Amino acid sequence: MPQDNQSGQVAKTSHAEADAQVQQKLAQAHRTNRRLRRFSLLLAGLAAVALLALMFAVWQSNQAQARQLAANAQLAFHEGNTHLAVLLALEAQKLDPAAGTQLLEQTIPTHARHAPGQLV
């Protein structure tokens, strides 16, 4: 009978070791999952920041282009080319509503304006 008792002890020990190994592997898997979640959140945050930077760059580009068109419209207006000035001011106003508005108000009489950016 002592031998049966020893084999029972060995079986209990091997089960305990197996349980410990399973617990260790589970803990390692949880740590790995946490790391992957953090990494994916970091990547998502970086993508969001990059998207915001891109949107800001496009907005700045549109504003710069609108200011350039408005300046060209002003130059055309001073040179007496009213039609070109109006077209350039309308294009500037499409990119930035404030850019061509002042020039349009100077060149187009109030009664001739139908809607912002449109002529009657």
Tab-separated table of N, CA and C in Angstrom:
chain	number	residue	atom	x	y	z
A	1	MET	N	0.775	-1.201	0.000
A	1	MET	CA	0.000	0.000	0.000
A	1	MET	C	0.820	1.271	0.000
A	2	PRO	N	2.005	1.247	0.589
A	2	PRO	CA	2.781	2.479	0.564
A	2	PRO	C	3.102	2.924	-0.860
A	3	GLN	N	3.216	1.959	-1.748
A	3	GLN	CA	3.537	2.330	-3.127
A	3	GLN	C	2.359	3.060	-3.774
A	4	ASP	N	1.142	2.631	-3.480
A	4	ASP	CA	-0.045	3.307	-4.011
A	4	ASP	C	-0.126	4.736	-3.486
A	5	ASN	N	0.255	4.919	-2.253
A	5	ASN	CA	0.245	6.244	-1.654
A	5	ASN	C	1.258	7.145	-2.337
A	6	GLN	N	2.426	6.588	-2.657
A	6	GLN	CA	3.455	7.377	-3.350
A	6	GLN	C	3.009	7.741	-4.758
A	7	SER	N	2.396	6.815	-5.462
A	7	SER	CA	1.947	7.125	-6.826
A	7	SER	C	0.832	8.161	-6.797
A	8	GLY	N	0.013	8.131	-5.748
A	8	GLY	CA	-1.026	9.162	-5.588
A	8	GLY	C	-0.407	10.526	-5.354
A	9	GLN	N	0.665	10.567	-4.576
A	9	GLN	CA	1.372	11.818	-4.320
A	9	GLN	C	1.994	12.359	-5.601
A	10	VAL	N	2.571	11.462	-6.396
A	10	VAL	CA	3.194	11.866	-7.662
A	10	VAL	C	2.134	12.422	-8.600
A	11	ALA	N	0.976	11.771	-8.637
A	11	ALA	CA	-0.108	12.234	-9.508
A	11	ALA	C	-0.589	13.608	-9.065
A	12	LYS	N	-0.735	13.804	-7.743
A	12	LYS	CA	-1.170	15.104	-7.234
A	12	LYS	C	-0.142	16.178	-7.561
A	13	THR	N	1.135	15.836	-7.419
A	13	THR	CA	2.201	16.791	-7.714
A	13	THR	C	2.205	17.154	-9.190
A	14	SER	N	2.057	16.167	-10.058
A	14	SER	CA	2.091	16.467	-11.490
A	14	SER	C	0.863	17.283	-11.901
A	15	HIS	N	-0.286	17.037	-11.264
A	15	HIS	CA	-1.470	17.848	-11.544
A	15	HIS	C	-1.268	19.284	-11.068
A	16	ALA	N	-0.678	19.437	-9.908
A	16	ALA	CA	-0.417	20.775	-9.374
A	16	ALA	C	0.562	21.526	-10.271
A	17	GLU	N	1.594	20.823	-10.730
A	17	GLU	CA	2.556	21.460	-11.643
A	17	GLU	C	1.885	21.838	-12.958
A	18	ALA	N	1.030	20.949	-13.458
A	18	ALA	CA	0.318	21.237	-14.711
A	18	ALA	C	-0.606	22.439	-14.532
A	19	ASP	N	-1.303	22.493	-13.392
A	19	ASP	CA	-2.174	23.640	-13.112
A	19	ASP	C	-1.362	24.931	-13.016
A	20	ALA	N	-0.220	24.855	-12.373
A	20	ALA	CA	0.643	26.033	-12.259
A	20	ALA	C	1.120	26.493	-13.634
A	21	GLN	N	1.466	25.541	-14.488
A	21	GLN	CA	1.907	25.903	-15.842
A	21	GLN	C	0.766	26.535	-16.636
A	22	VAL	N	-0.436	25.980	-16.484
A	22	VAL	CA	-1.606	26.545	-17.180
A	22	VAL	C	-1.869	27.964	-16.685
A	23	GLN	N	-1.811	28.154	-15.373
A	23	GLN	CA	-2.024	29.484	-14.805
A	23	GLN	C	-0.962	30.469	-15.302
A	24	GLN	N	0.271	29.996	-15.380
A	24	GLN	CA	1.364	30.843	-15.860
A	24	GLN	C	1.136	31.230	-17.324
A	25	LYS	N	0.701	30.260	-18.139
A	25	LYS	CA	0.442	30.547	-19.552
A	25	LYS	C	-0.735	31.507	-19.712
A	26	LEU	N	-1.763	31.342	-18.881
A	26	LEU	CA	-2.899	32.262	-18.926
A	26	LEU	C	-2.481	33.682	-18.552
A	27	ALA	N	-1.674	33.796	-17.512
A	27	ALA	CA	-1.192	35.116	-17.098
A	27	ALA	C	-0.363	35.755	-18.203
A	28	GLN	N	0.471	34.954	-18.842
A	28	GLN	CA	1.287	35.468	-19.945
A	28	GLN	C	0.397	35.895	-21.120
A	29	ALA	N	-0.642	35.121	-21.405
A	29	ALA	CA	-1.567	35.471	-22.486
A	29	ALA	C	-2.298	36.775	-22.168
A	30	HIS	N	-2.699	36.966	-20.908
A	30	HIS	CA	-3.356	38.210	-20.508
A	30	HIS	C	-2.418	39.405	-20.664
A	31	ARG	N	-1.168	39.229	-20.256
A	31	ARG	CA	-0.189	40.314	-20.423
A	31	ARG	C	-0.008	40.652	-21.897
A	32	THR	N	0.081	39.623	-22.729
A	32	THR	CA	0.245	39.842	-24.169
A	32	THR	C	-0.965	40.567	-24.742
A	33	ASN	N	-2.159	40.163	-24.318
A	33	ASN	CA	-3.375	40.832	-24.792
A	33	ASN	C	-3.408	42.297	-24.375
A	34	ARG	N	-3.011	42.573	-23.128
A	34	ARG	CA	-2.954	43.964	-22.665
A	34	ARG	C	-1.981	44.771	-23.500
A	35	ARG	N	-0.818	44.202	-23.774
A	35	ARG	CA	0.180	44.905	-24.593
A	35	ARG	C	-0.349	45.171	-25.993
A	36	LEU	N	-1.003	44.174	-26.578
A	36	LEU	CA	-1.560	44.351	-27.924
A	36	LEU	C	-2.662	45.409	-27.936
A	37	ARG	N	-3.500	45.424	-26.898
A	37	ARG	CA	-4.546	46.448	-26.809
A	37	ARG	C	-3.931	47.834	-26.701
A	38	ARG	N	-2.930	47.977	-25.855
A	38	ARG	CA	-2.257	49.276	-25.716
A	38	ARG	C	-1.620	49.702	-27.030
A	39	PHE	N	-0.974	48.767	-27.697
A	39	PHE	CA	-0.323	49.070	-28.969
A	39	PHE	C	-1.351	49.478	-30.019
A	40	SER	N	-2.481	48.774	-30.075
A	40	SER	CA	-3.506	49.126	-31.063
A	40	SER	C	-4.129	50.482	-30.741
A	41	LEU	N	-4.312	50.786	-29.452
A	41	LEU	CA	-4.812	52.110	-29.080
A	41	LEU	C	-3.812	53.198	-29.442
A	42	LEU	N	-2.545	52.917	-29.252
A	42	LEU	CA	-1.509	53.871	-29.634
A	42	LEU	C	-1.537	54.120	-31.138
A	43	LEU	N	-1.647	53.047	-31.909
A	43	LEU	CA	-1.716	53.201	-33.368
A	43	LEU	C	-2.959	53.979	-33.788
A	44	ALA	N	-4.089	53.706	-33.150
A	44	ALA	CA	-5.317	54.437	-33.467
A	44	ALA	C	-5.165	55.915	-33.117
A	45	GLY	N	-4.547	56.205	-31.990
A	45	GLY	CA	-4.307	57.597	-31.610
A	45	GLY	C	-3.385	58.306	-32.581
A	46	LEU	N	-2.328	57.625	-32.983
A	46	LEU	CA	-1.413	58.221	-33.959
A	46	LEU	C	-2.105	58.457	-35.296
A	47	ALA	N	-2.955	57.528	-35.703
A	47	ALA	CA	-3.703	57.701	-36.952
A	47	ALA	C	-4.648	58.893	-36.850
A	48	ALA	N	-5.286	59.069	-35.698
A	48	ALA	CA	-6.182	60.208	-35.502
A	48	ALA	C	-5.408	61.522	-35.546
A	49	VAL	N	-4.257	61.558	-34.914
A	49	VAL	CA	-3.431	62.773	-34.936
A	49	VAL	C	-2.962	63.073	-36.357
A	50	ALA	N	-2.567	62.041	-37.088
A	50	ALA	CA	-2.134	62.234	-38.477
A	50	ALA	C	-3.283	62.745	-39.337
A	51	LEU	N	-4.487	62.229	-39.108
A	51	LEU	CA	-5.651	62.684	-39.865
A	51	LEU	C	-5.962	64.141	-39.554
A	52	LEU	N	-5.891	64.512	-38.281
A	52	LEU	CA	-6.118	65.911	-37.909
A	52	LEU	C	-5.066	66.826	-38.531
A	53	ALA	N	-3.821	66.389	-38.537
A	53	ALA	CA	-2.757	67.188	-39.145
A	53	ALA	C	-2.990	67.342	-40.640
A	54	LEU	N	-3.433	66.290	-41.285
A	54	LEU	CA	-3.725	66.354	-42.717
A	54	LEU	C	-4.882	67.303	-42.994
A	55	MET	N	-5.935	67.210	-42.188
A	55	MET	CA	-7.080	68.111	-42.370
A	55	MET	C	-6.666	69.563	-42.161
A	56	PHE	N	-5.831	69.822	-41.173
A	56	PHE	CA	-5.357	71.181	-40.922
A	56	PHE	C	-4.518	71.682	-42.092
A	57	ALA	N	-3.675	70.820	-42.644
A	57	ALA	CA	-2.838	71.211	-43.782
A	57	ALA	C	-3.692	71.532	-45.004
A	58	VAL	N	-4.721	70.739	-45.241
A	58	VAL	CA	-5.618	71.009	-46.374
A	58	VAL	C	-6.353	72.326	-46.156
A	59	TRP	N	-6.812	72.562	-44.931
A	59	TRP	CA	-7.507	73.815	-44.625
A	59	TRP	C	-6.580	75.018	-44.837
A	60	GLN	N	-5.348	74.900	-44.357
A	60	GLN	CA	-4.377	75.984	-44.545
A	60	GLN	C	-4.098	76.218	-46.027
A	61	SER	N	-3.980	75.152	-46.786
A	61	SER	CA	-3.732	75.260	-48.220
A	61	SER	C	-4.893	75.961	-48.913
A	62	ASN	N	-6.118	75.590	-48.549
A	62	ASN	CA	-7.291	76.238	-49.137
A	62	ASN	C	-7.333	77.721	-48.791
A	63	GLN	N	-6.996	78.043	-47.567
A	63	GLN	CA	-7.000	79.451	-47.168
A	63	GLN	C	-5.940	80.240	-47.933
A	64	ALA	N	-4.764	79.663	-48.077
A	64	ALA	CA	-3.698	80.347	-48.815
A	64	ALA	C	-4.088	80.533	-50.276
A	65	GLN	N	-4.686	79.513	-50.864
A	65	GLN	CA	-5.112	79.615	-52.257
A	65	GLN	C	-6.229	80.653	-52.395
A	66	ALA	N	-7.138	80.698	-51.439
A	66	ALA	CA	-8.219	81.685	-51.473
A	66	ALA	C	-7.659	83.099	-51.351
A	67	ARG	N	-6.680	83.289	-50.467
A	67	ARG	CA	-6.073	84.624	-50.334
A	67	ARG	C	-5.366	85.037	-51.619
A	68	GLN	N	-4.702	84.076	-52.268
A	68	GLN	CA	-4.015	84.374	-53.523
A	68	GLN	C	-5.023	84.733	-54.610
A	69	LEU	N	-6.105	83.989	-54.698
A	69	LEU	CA	-7.146	84.302	-55.679
A	69	LEU	C	-7.768	85.668	-55.398
A	70	ALA	N	-7.998	85.974	-54.133
A	70	ALA	CA	-8.561	87.278	-53.776
A	70	ALA	C	-7.593	88.404	-54.134
A	71	ALA	N	-6.298	88.176	-53.916
A	71	ALA	CA	-5.307	89.195	-54.288
A	71	ALA	C	-5.272	89.383	-55.802
A	72	ASN	N	-5.339	88.292	-56.553
A	72	ASN	CA	-5.379	88.399	-58.014
A	72	ASN	C	-6.660	89.083	-58.475
A	73	ALA	N	-7.764	88.813	-57.791
A	73	ALA	CA	-9.025	89.475	-58.128
A	73	ALA	C	-8.927	90.970	-57.864
A	74	GLN	N	-8.304	91.329	-56.764
A	74	GLN	CA	-8.121	92.752	-56.435
A	74	GLN	C	-7.269	93.431	-57.500
A	75	LEU	N	-6.209	92.769	-57.922
A	75	LEU	CA	-5.335	93.311	-58.963
A	75	LEU	C	-6.098	93.474	-60.274
A	76	ALA	N	-6.876	92.467	-60.650
A	76	ALA	CA	-7.665	92.554	-61.884
A	76	ALA	C	-8.693	93.670	-61.787
A	77	PHE	N	-9.272	93.860	-60.622
A	77	PHE	CA	-10.251	94.934	-60.439
A	77	PHE	C	-9.600	96.299	-60.607
A	78	HIS	N	-8.403	96.464	-60.042
A	78	HIS	CA	-7.707	97.753	-60.161
A	78	HIS	C	-7.225	98.004	-61.579
A	79	GLU	N	-7.008	96.933	-62.332
A	79	GLU	CA	-6.610	97.085	-63.734
A	79	GLU	C	-7.815	97.296	-64.638
A	80	GLY	N	-9.007	97.262	-64.077
A	80	GLY	CA	-10.217	97.513	-64.855
A	80	GLY	C	-10.857	96.268	-65.441
A	81	ASN	N	-10.342	95.114	-65.163
A	81	ASN	CA	-10.905	93.875	-65.691
A	81	ASN	C	-11.902	93.315	-64.665
A	82	THR	N	-13.104	93.904	-64.669
A	82	THR	CA	-14.109	93.577	-63.663
A	82	THR	C	-14.598	92.137	-63.771
A	83	HIS	N	-14.783	91.656	-64.997
A	83	HIS	CA	-15.283	90.291	-65.170
A	83	HIS	C	-14.308	89.264	-64.574
A	84	LEU	N	-13.033	89.419	-64.867
A	84	LEU	CA	-12.034	88.507	-64.308
A	84	LEU	C	-11.983	88.636	-62.788
A	85	ALA	N	-12.091	89.873	-62.301
A	85	ALA	CA	-12.060	90.103	-60.858
A	85	ALA	C	-13.213	89.381	-60.165
A	86	VAL	N	-14.397	89.454	-60.768
A	86	VAL	CA	-15.560	88.787	-60.173
A	86	VAL	C	-15.371	87.269	-60.183
A	87	LEU	N	-14.896	86.730	-61.297
A	87	LEU	CA	-14.677	85.283	-61.375
A	87	LEU	C	-13.650	84.813	-60.344
A	88	LEU	N	-12.558	85.549	-60.234
A	88	LEU	CA	-11.530	85.177	-59.252
A	88	LEU	C	-12.060	85.298	-57.820
A	89	ALA	N	-12.835	86.357	-57.564
A	89	ALA	CA	-13.397	86.544	-56.227
A	89	ALA	C	-14.387	85.430	-55.894
A	90	LEU	N	-15.171	84.998	-56.880
A	90	LEU	CA	-16.104	83.891	-56.649
A	90	LEU	C	-15.363	82.594	-56.350
A	91	GLU	N	-14.281	82.353	-57.073
A	91	GLU	CA	-13.476	81.152	-56.802
A	91	GLU	C	-12.853	81.225	-55.410
A	92	ALA	N	-12.375	82.414	-55.042
A	92	ALA	CA	-11.801	82.586	-53.702
A	92	ALA	C	-12.863	82.358	-52.638
A	93	GLN	N	-14.075	82.819	-52.925
A	93	GLN	CA	-15.158	82.668	-51.958
A	93	GLN	C	-15.569	81.206	-51.791
A	94	LYS	N	-15.409	80.397	-52.834
A	94	LYS	CA	-15.708	78.964	-52.714
A	94	LYS	C	-14.759	78.296	-51.722
A	95	LEU	N	-13.489	78.703	-51.750
A	95	LEU	CA	-12.494	78.097	-50.856
A	95	LEU	C	-12.585	78.654	-49.442
A	96	ASP	N	-12.822	79.954	-49.346
A	96	ASP	CA	-12.925	80.606	-48.043
A	96	ASP	C	-13.958	81.718	-48.172
A	97	PRO	N	-15.120	81.579	-47.563
A	97	PRO	CA	-16.196	82.554	-47.751
A	97	PRO	C	-15.796	83.998	-47.456
A	98	ALA	N	-14.864	84.210	-46.570
A	98	ALA	CA	-14.473	85.577	-46.235
A	98	ALA	C	-13.506	86.174	-47.252
A	99	ALA	N	-12.834	85.337	-48.021
A	99	ALA	CA	-11.753	85.826	-48.880
A	99	ALA	C	-12.241	86.743	-49.993
A	100	GLY	N	-13.264	86.361	-50.731
A	100	GLY	CA	-13.686	87.155	-51.880
A	100	GLY	C	-14.873	88.042	-51.623
A	101	THR	N	-15.430	87.993	-50.419
A	101	THR	CA	-16.665	88.716	-50.132
A	101	THR	C	-16.503	90.221	-50.263
A	102	GLN	N	-15.450	90.772	-49.708
A	102	GLN	CA	-15.268	92.227	-49.744
A	102	GLN	C	-15.149	92.725	-51.177
A	103	LEU	N	-14.380	92.039	-51.997
A	103	LEU	CA	-14.221	92.450	-53.387
A	103	LEU	C	-15.533	92.304	-54.145
A	104	LEU	N	-16.261	91.246	-53.887
A	104	LEU	CA	-17.559	91.074	-54.549
A	104	LEU	C	-18.517	92.190	-54.161
A	105	GLU	N	-18.483	92.594	-52.910
A	105	GLU	CA	-19.353	93.693	-52.477
A	105	GLU	C	-18.961	95.004	-53.143
A	106	GLN	N	-17.688	95.167	-53.451
A	106	GLN	CA	-17.237	96.379	-54.144
A	106	GLN	C	-17.634	96.362	-55.615
A	107	THR	N	-17.515	95.209	-56.258
A	107	THR	CA	-17.678	95.147	-57.705
A	107	THR	C	-19.100	94.874	-58.158
A	108	ILE	N	-19.890	94.176	-57.362
A	108	ILE	CA	-21.247	93.831	-57.773
A	108	ILE	C	-22.223	94.654	-56.949
A	109	PRO	N	-23.067	95.430	-57.599
A	109	PRO	CA	-24.064	96.203	-56.854
A	109	PRO	C	-24.991	95.268	-56.066
A	110	THR	N	-25.494	95.762	-54.943
A	110	THR	CA	-26.314	94.944	-54.057
A	110	THR	C	-27.537	94.386	-54.769
A	111	HIS	N	-28.175	95.171	-55.610
A	111	HIS	CA	-29.393	94.704	-56.276
A	111	HIS	C	-29.096	93.629	-57.326
A	112	ALA	N	-27.839	93.488	-57.741
A	112	ALA	CA	-27.481	92.501	-58.762
A	112	ALA	C	-27.115	91.153	-58.153
A	113	ARG	N	-26.905	91.126	-56.837
A	113	ARG	CA	-26.526	89.869	-56.187
A	113	ARG	C	-27.770	89.062	-55.847
A	114	HIS	N	-27.800	87.825	-56.317
A	114	HIS	CA	-28.950	86.957	-56.053
A	114	HIS	C	-28.733	86.146	-54.775
A	115	ALA	N	-27.583	85.513	-54.684
A	115	ALA	CA	-27.221	84.710	-53.512
A	115	ALA	C	-25.705	84.748	-53.398
A	116	PRO	N	-25.174	84.439	-52.231
A	116	PRO	CA	-23.711	84.455	-52.110
A	116	PRO	C	-23.058	83.537	-53.140
A	117	GLY	N	-22.197	84.102	-53.932
A	117	GLY	CA	-21.469	83.319	-54.922
A	117	GLY	C	-22.201	83.155	-56.235
A	118	GLN	N	-23.393	83.733	-56.366
A	118	GLN	CA	-24.137	83.610	-57.619
A	118	GLN	C	-24.520	84.989	-58.126
A	119	LEU	N	-24.509	85.118	-59.425
A	119	LEU	CA	-24.935	86.358	-60.064
A	119	LEU	C	-26.293	86.136	-60.715
A	120	VAL	N	-27.077	87.190	-60.814
A	120	VAL	CA	-28.381	87.097	-61.482
A	120	VAL	C	-28.179	87.184	-62.973
